[in-house]
């Protein structure tokens, strides 16, 4: 089941996330506006946890 942030509202300019297999070993992300027709990026659970942790620390924030 694909899900997105509650901050997206009715907008389709968000990224959606879902587990890709029954064992939940792989996490997928896709562009909400493309839905089922767009590409899916696949990550292992370890890769996903590392990405989310680094994003929460602001490591990917744009510098102005």
mmCIF file of N, CA and C in Angstrom:
data_model
loop_
_atom_site.group_PDB
_atom_site.id
_atom_site.type_symbol
_atom_site.label_atom_id
_atom_site.label_comp_id
_atom_site.label_asym_id
_atom_site.label_seq_id
_atom_site.Cartn_x
_atom_site.Cartn_y
_atom_site.Cartn_z
ATOM 1 N N UNK A 1 0.838 -1.178 0.000
ATOM 2 C CA UNK A 1 0.000 0.000 0.000
ATOM 3 C C UNK A 1 0.884 1.243 0.000
ATOM 4 N N UNK A 2 0.742 2.073 -1.000
ATOM 5 C CA UNK A 2 1.518 3.296 -1.120
ATOM 6 C C UNK A 2 0.948 4.356 -0.181
ATOM 7 N N UNK A 3 1.834 5.107 0.446
ATOM 8 C CA UNK A 3 1.388 6.177 1.344
ATOM 9 C C UNK A 3 2.271 7.402 1.138
ATOM 10 N N UNK A 4 1.735 8.537 1.556
ATOM 11 C CA UNK A 4 2.468 9.805 1.425
ATOM 12 C C UNK A 4 2.246 10.645 2.668
ATOM 13 N N UNK A 5 3.016 11.669 2.812
ATOM 14 C CA UNK A 5 2.925 12.558 3.968
ATOM 15 C C UNK A 5 1.548 13.212 4.039
ATOM 16 N N UNK A 6 1.066 13.414 5.246
ATOM 17 C CA UNK A 6 -0.192 14.133 5.444
ATOM 18 C C UNK A 6 -0.055 15.592 5.010
ATOM 19 N N UNK A 7 1.160 16.096 4.905
ATOM 20 C CA UNK A 7 1.399 17.483 4.495
ATOM 21 C C UNK A 7 1.127 17.691 3.010
ATOM 22 N N UNK A 8 0.973 16.636 2.250
ATOM 23 C CA UNK A 8 0.722 16.754 0.812
ATOM 24 C C UNK A 8 -0.687 17.247 0.511
ATOM 25 N N UNK A 9 -1.628 16.898 1.360
ATOM 26 C CA UNK A 9 -3.009 17.275 1.100
ATOM 27 C C UNK A 9 -3.490 16.662 -0.198
ATOM 28 N N UNK A 10 -4.166 17.436 -1.017
ATOM 29 C CA UNK A 10 -4.696 16.944 -2.290
ATOM 30 C C UNK A 10 -3.665 17.057 -3.413
ATOM 31 N N UNK A 11 -2.508 17.582 -3.085
ATOM 32 C CA UNK A 11 -1.460 17.775 -4.084
ATOM 33 C C UNK A 11 -0.882 16.439 -4.553
ATOM 34 N N UNK A 12 -0.508 16.377 -5.809
ATOM 35 C CA UNK A 12 0.169 15.196 -6.340
ATOM 36 C C UNK A 12 1.650 15.471 -6.542
ATOM 37 N N UNK A 13 2.197 16.409 -5.787
ATOM 38 C CA UNK A 13 3.614 16.755 -5.933
ATOM 39 C C UNK A 13 4.426 16.160 -4.798
ATOM 40 N N UNK A 14 4.077 14.959 -4.407
ATOM 41 C CA UNK A 14 4.726 14.302 -3.278
ATOM 42 C C UNK A 14 5.420 13.014 -3.718
ATOM 43 N N UNK A 15 6.189 12.491 -2.813
ATOM 44 C CA UNK A 15 6.806 11.186 -2.994
ATOM 45 C C UNK A 15 5.985 10.179 -2.182
ATOM 46 N N UNK A 16 5.703 9.028 -2.769
ATOM 47 C CA UNK A 16 4.988 7.964 -2.076
ATOM 48 C C UNK A 16 5.969 6.863 -1.695
ATOM 49 N N UNK A 17 5.670 6.156 -0.609
ATOM 50 C CA UNK A 17 6.537 5.112 -0.086
ATOM 51 C C UNK A 17 5.700 3.873 0.195
ATOM 52 N N UNK A 18 6.286 2.685 -0.051
ATOM 53 C CA UNK A 18 5.590 1.422 0.245
ATOM 54 C C UNK A 18 6.608 0.304 0.414
ATOM 55 N N UNK A 19 6.204 -0.739 1.146
ATOM 56 C CA UNK A 19 7.018 -1.956 1.155
ATOM 57 C C UNK A 19 6.703 -2.694 -0.136
ATOM 58 N N UNK A 20 7.710 -3.315 -0.719
ATOM 59 C CA UNK A 20 7.545 -3.911 -2.043
ATOM 60 C C UNK A 20 7.354 -5.423 -2.042
ATOM 61 N N UNK A 21 7.542 -6.053 -0.887
ATOM 62 C CA UNK A 21 7.405 -7.506 -0.856
ATOM 63 C C UNK A 21 6.768 -7.928 0.463
ATOM 64 N N UNK A 22 6.280 -9.139 0.522
ATOM 65 C CA UNK A 22 5.580 -9.640 1.707
ATOM 66 C C UNK A 22 6.456 -9.638 2.951
ATOM 67 N N UNK A 23 7.752 -9.824 2.793
ATOM 68 C CA UNK A 23 8.648 -9.864 3.948
ATOM 69 C C UNK A 23 9.095 -8.460 4.377
ATOM 70 N N UNK A 24 8.668 -7.437 3.651
ATOM 71 C CA UNK A 24 9.001 -6.034 3.955
ATOM 72 C C UNK A 24 10.496 -5.769 3.933
ATOM 73 N N UNK A 25 11.231 -6.496 3.131
ATOM 74 C CA UNK A 25 12.682 -6.295 3.059
ATOM 75 C C UNK A 25 13.068 -5.166 2.118
ATOM 76 N N UNK A 26 12.165 -4.773 1.218
ATOM 77 C CA UNK A 26 12.479 -3.724 0.259
ATOM 78 C C UNK A 26 11.446 -2.614 0.325
ATOM 79 N N UNK A 27 11.945 -1.377 0.307
ATOM 80 C CA UNK A 27 11.113 -0.188 0.362
ATOM 81 C C UNK A 27 11.160 0.467 -1.014
ATOM 82 N N UNK A 28 9.994 0.871 -1.510
ATOM 83 C CA UNK A 28 9.930 1.548 -2.799
ATOM 84 C C UNK A 28 9.488 2.987 -2.625
ATOM 85 N N UNK A 29 9.962 3.849 -3.514
ATOM 86 C CA UNK A 29 9.510 5.233 -3.564
ATOM 87 C C UNK A 29 9.145 5.551 -5.004
ATOM 88 N N UNK A 30 8.158 6.424 -5.159
ATOM 89 C CA UNK A 30 7.758 6.845 -6.494
ATOM 90 C C UNK A 30 7.171 8.249 -6.422
ATOM 91 N N UNK A 31 7.084 8.898 -7.561
ATOM 92 C CA UNK A 31 6.490 10.226 -7.687
ATOM 93 C C UNK A 31 4.976 10.062 -7.739
ATOM 94 N N UNK A 32 4.260 10.717 -6.856
ATOM 95 C CA UNK A 32 2.813 10.552 -6.769
ATOM 96 C C UNK A 32 2.101 10.938 -8.065
ATOM 97 N N UNK A 33 2.594 11.944 -8.765
ATOM 98 C CA UNK A 33 1.889 12.380 -9.974
ATOM 99 C C UNK A 33 1.967 11.344 -11.093
ATOM 100 N N UNK A 34 2.967 10.469 -11.065
ATOM 101 C CA UNK A 34 3.092 9.419 -12.075
ATOM 102 C C UNK A 34 2.362 8.145 -11.666
ATOM 103 N N UNK A 35 2.130 7.975 -10.368
ATOM 104 C CA UNK A 35 1.400 6.810 -9.869
ATOM 105 C C UNK A 35 1.964 5.495 -10.381
ATOM 106 N N UNK A 36 1.091 4.613 -10.796
ATOM 107 C CA UNK A 36 1.490 3.274 -11.237
ATOM 108 C C UNK A 36 2.262 3.287 -12.550
ATOM 109 N N UNK A 37 2.271 4.415 -13.242
ATOM 110 C CA UNK A 37 2.914 4.459 -14.558
ATOM 111 C C UNK A 37 4.356 4.939 -14.507
ATOM 112 N N UNK A 38 4.795 5.421 -13.360
ATOM 113 C CA UNK A 38 6.150 5.943 -13.244
ATOM 114 C C UNK A 38 7.122 4.921 -12.687
ATOM 115 N N UNK A 39 8.396 5.256 -12.692
ATOM 116 C CA UNK A 39 9.414 4.351 -12.151
ATOM 117 C C UNK A 39 9.342 4.267 -10.628
ATOM 118 N N UNK A 40 9.844 3.178 -10.096
ATOM 119 C CA UNK A 40 9.917 2.961 -8.649
ATOM 120 C C UNK A 40 11.382 2.764 -8.289
ATOM 121 N N UNK A 41 11.855 3.521 -7.305
ATOM 122 C CA UNK A 41 13.194 3.315 -6.781
ATOM 123 C C UNK A 41 13.091 2.346 -5.617
ATOM 124 N N UNK A 42 13.948 1.345 -5.587
ATOM 125 C CA UNK A 42 13.892 0.302 -4.568
ATOM 126 C C UNK A 42 15.120 0.376 -3.667
ATOM 127 N N UNK A 43 14.885 0.244 -2.347
ATOM 128 C CA UNK A 43 15.955 0.301 -1.353
ATOM 129 C C UNK A 43 15.809 -0.853 -0.375
ATOM 130 N N UNK A 44 16.925 -1.346 0.114
ATOM 131 C CA UNK A 44 16.861 -2.322 1.202
ATOM 132 C C UNK A 44 16.414 -1.581 2.460
ATOM 133 N N UNK A 45 15.966 -2.318 3.463
ATOM 134 C CA UNK A 45 15.559 -1.677 4.724
ATOM 135 C C UNK A 45 16.708 -0.884 5.335
ATOM 136 N N UNK A 46 17.913 -1.440 5.286
ATOM 137 C CA UNK A 46 19.081 -0.754 5.843
ATOM 138 C C UNK A 46 19.338 0.558 5.105
ATOM 139 N N UNK A 47 19.301 0.525 3.783
ATOM 140 C CA UNK A 47 19.515 1.740 2.999
ATOM 141 C C UNK A 47 18.448 2.785 3.315
ATOM 142 N N UNK A 48 17.197 2.356 3.428
ATOM 143 C CA UNK A 48 16.100 3.282 3.706
ATOM 144 C C UNK A 48 16.270 3.931 5.083
ATOM 145 N N UNK A 49 16.593 3.119 6.100
ATOM 146 C CA UNK A 49 16.794 3.667 7.452
ATOM 147 C C UNK A 49 17.931 4.687 7.456
ATOM 148 N N UNK A 50 19.003 4.385 6.754
ATOM 149 C CA UNK A 50 20.134 5.309 6.702
ATOM 150 C C UNK A 50 19.734 6.617 6.025
ATOM 151 N N UNK A 51 19.021 6.531 4.909
ATOM 152 C CA UNK A 51 18.570 7.730 4.207
ATOM 153 C C UNK A 51 17.668 8.582 5.096
ATOM 154 N N UNK A 52 16.677 7.970 5.715
ATOM 155 C CA UNK A 52 15.738 8.712 6.563
ATOM 156 C C UNK A 52 16.474 9.356 7.736
ATOM 157 N N UNK A 53 17.383 8.630 8.352
ATOM 158 C CA UNK A 53 18.155 9.184 9.458
ATOM 159 C C UNK A 53 18.965 10.398 9.042
ATOM 160 N N UNK A 54 19.610 10.311 7.900
ATOM 161 C CA UNK A 54 20.417 11.429 7.417
ATOM 162 C C UNK A 54 19.538 12.612 7.019
ATOM 163 N N UNK A 55 18.367 12.328 6.438
ATOM 164 C CA UNK A 55 17.434 13.408 6.072
ATOM 165 C C UNK A 55 16.931 14.122 7.320
ATOM 166 N N UNK A 56 16.639 13.375 8.376
ATOM 167 C CA UNK A 56 16.172 13.988 9.623
ATOM 168 C C UNK A 56 17.232 14.880 10.244
ATOM 169 N N UNK A 57 18.493 14.568 10.013
ATOM 170 C CA UNK A 57 19.593 15.386 10.532
ATOM 171 C C UNK A 57 19.839 16.624 9.670
ATOM 172 N N UNK A 58 19.126 16.735 8.545
ATOM 173 C CA UNK A 58 19.275 17.891 7.664
ATOM 174 C C UNK A 58 20.406 17.785 6.678
ATOM 175 N N UNK A 59 20.963 16.620 6.524
ATOM 176 C CA UNK A 59 22.132 16.453 5.663
ATOM 177 C C UNK A 59 21.853 16.792 4.197
ATOM 178 N N UNK A 60 20.609 16.668 3.766
ATOM 179 C CA UNK A 60 20.268 16.909 2.365
ATOM 180 C C UNK A 60 19.578 18.255 2.145
ATOM 181 N N UNK A 61 19.487 19.072 3.209
ATOM 182 C CA UNK A 61 18.866 20.386 3.077
ATOM 183 C C UNK A 61 19.659 21.236 2.096
ATOM 184 N N UNK A 62 18.945 22.005 1.303
ATOM 185 C CA UNK A 62 19.606 22.909 0.368
ATOM 186 C C UNK A 62 20.186 24.083 1.128
ATOM 187 N N UNK A 63 21.396 24.442 0.795
ATOM 188 C CA UNK A 63 22.059 25.595 1.425
ATOM 189 C C UNK A 63 21.720 26.846 0.607
ATOM 190 N N UNK A 64 21.456 27.928 1.302
ATOM 191 C CA UNK A 64 21.144 29.181 0.593
ATOM 192 C C UNK A 64 22.246 30.174 0.790
#
